[in-house]
mmCIF file of C-alpha atoms in Angstrom:
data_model
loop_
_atom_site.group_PDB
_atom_site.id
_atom_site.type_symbol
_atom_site.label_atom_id
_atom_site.label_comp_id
_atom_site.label_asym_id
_atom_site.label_seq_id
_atom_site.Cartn_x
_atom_site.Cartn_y
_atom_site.Cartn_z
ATOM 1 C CA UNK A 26 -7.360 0.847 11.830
ATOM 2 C CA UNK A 27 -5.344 -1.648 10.239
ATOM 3 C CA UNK A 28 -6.188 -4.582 7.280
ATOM 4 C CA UNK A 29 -7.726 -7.409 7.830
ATOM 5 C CA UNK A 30 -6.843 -8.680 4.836
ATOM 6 C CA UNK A 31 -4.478 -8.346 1.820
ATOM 7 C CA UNK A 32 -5.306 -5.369 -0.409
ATOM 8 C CA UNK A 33 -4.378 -4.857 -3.520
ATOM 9 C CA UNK A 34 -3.149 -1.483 -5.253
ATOM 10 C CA UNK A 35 -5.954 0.510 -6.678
ATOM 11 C CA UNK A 36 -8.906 -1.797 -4.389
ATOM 12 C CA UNK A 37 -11.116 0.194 -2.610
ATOM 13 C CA UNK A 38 -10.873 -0.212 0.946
ATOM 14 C CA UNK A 39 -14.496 -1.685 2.506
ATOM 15 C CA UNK A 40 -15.288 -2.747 6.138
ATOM 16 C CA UNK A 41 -15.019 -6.227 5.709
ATOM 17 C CA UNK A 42 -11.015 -5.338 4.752
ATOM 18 C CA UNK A 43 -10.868 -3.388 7.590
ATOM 19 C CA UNK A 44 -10.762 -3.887 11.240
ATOM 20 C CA UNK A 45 -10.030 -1.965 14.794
ATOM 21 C CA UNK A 46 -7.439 -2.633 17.217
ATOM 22 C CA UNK A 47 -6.234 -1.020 20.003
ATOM 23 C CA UNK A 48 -2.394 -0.248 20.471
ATOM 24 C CA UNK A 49 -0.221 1.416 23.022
ATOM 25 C CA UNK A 50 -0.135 5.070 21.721
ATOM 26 C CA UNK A 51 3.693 4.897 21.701
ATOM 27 C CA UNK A 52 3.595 2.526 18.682
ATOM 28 C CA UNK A 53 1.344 3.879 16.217
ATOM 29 C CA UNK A 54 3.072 4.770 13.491
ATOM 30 C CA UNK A 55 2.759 8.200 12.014
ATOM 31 C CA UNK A 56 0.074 9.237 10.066
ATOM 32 C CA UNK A 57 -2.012 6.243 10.949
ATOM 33 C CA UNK A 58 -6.132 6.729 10.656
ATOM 34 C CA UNK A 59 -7.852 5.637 13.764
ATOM 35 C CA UNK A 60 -11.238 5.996 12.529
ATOM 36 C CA UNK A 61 -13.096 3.963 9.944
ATOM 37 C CA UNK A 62 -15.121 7.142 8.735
ATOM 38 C CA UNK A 63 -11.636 8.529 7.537
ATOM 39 C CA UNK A 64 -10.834 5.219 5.729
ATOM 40 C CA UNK A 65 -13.985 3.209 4.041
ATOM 41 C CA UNK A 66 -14.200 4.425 0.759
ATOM 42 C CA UNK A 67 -10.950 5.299 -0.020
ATOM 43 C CA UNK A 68 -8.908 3.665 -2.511
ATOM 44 C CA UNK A 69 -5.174 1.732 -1.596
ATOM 45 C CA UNK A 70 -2.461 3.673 -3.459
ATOM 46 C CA UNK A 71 0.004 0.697 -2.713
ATOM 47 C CA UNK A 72 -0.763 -3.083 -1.826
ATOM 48 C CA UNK A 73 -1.273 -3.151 1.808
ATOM 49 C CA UNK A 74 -0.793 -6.110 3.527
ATOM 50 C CA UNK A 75 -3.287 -7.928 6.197
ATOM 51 C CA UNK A 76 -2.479 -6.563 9.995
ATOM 52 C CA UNK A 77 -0.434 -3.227 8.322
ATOM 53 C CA UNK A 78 -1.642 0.183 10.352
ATOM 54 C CA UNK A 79 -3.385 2.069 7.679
ATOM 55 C CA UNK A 80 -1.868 5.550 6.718
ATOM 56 C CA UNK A 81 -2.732 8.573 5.031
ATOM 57 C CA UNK A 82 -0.574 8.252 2.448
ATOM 58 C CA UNK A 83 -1.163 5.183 1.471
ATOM 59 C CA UNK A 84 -4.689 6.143 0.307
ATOM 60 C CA UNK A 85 -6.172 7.921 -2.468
ATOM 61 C CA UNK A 86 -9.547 9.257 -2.816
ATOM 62 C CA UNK A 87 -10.360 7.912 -6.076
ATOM 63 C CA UNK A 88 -9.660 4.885 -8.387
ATOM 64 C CA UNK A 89 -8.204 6.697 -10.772
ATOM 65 C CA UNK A 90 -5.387 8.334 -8.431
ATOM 66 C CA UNK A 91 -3.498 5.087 -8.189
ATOM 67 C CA UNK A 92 -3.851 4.248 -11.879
ATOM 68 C CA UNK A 93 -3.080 7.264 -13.869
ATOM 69 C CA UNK A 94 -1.202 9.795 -12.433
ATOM 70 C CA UNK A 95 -1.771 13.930 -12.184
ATOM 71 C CA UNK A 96 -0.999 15.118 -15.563
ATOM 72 C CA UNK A 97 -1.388 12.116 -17.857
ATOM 73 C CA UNK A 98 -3.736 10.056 -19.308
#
């Protein structure tokens, strides 16, 4: 899955930001999501930037994740 757009930091991630490619399984990186179930919904933790593999870490479940961190308010 990678961006089909720009995405801000804290934007939740929607299909239309979204989009499926195929690559040689050598060079996808790490942690990379190849299914849109596992990404649509999710919130960016960091801008991600349009044809960038999306990764795990990258994401956070909820808005609030990326805005206020565990343990403050």
């Amino acid at each position: 899955i990678l961006a089909n757009k720009n995405i801000s930091a804290a934007s939740k991630l929607t299909a239309d930001a979204l989009k499926v490619e195929q690559w040689p399984a050598d060079r996808v990186p790490p942690g990379a999501l190849t299914e849109m179930a596992l990404v649509e919904g999710k919130f960016a933790r960091q801008p991600i930037y349009a044809n960038e593999p999306i990764i795990e870490v990258k994401l956070a479940n909820k808005g609030k994740e990326v805005i206020i961190p565990e343990g403050f308010r």
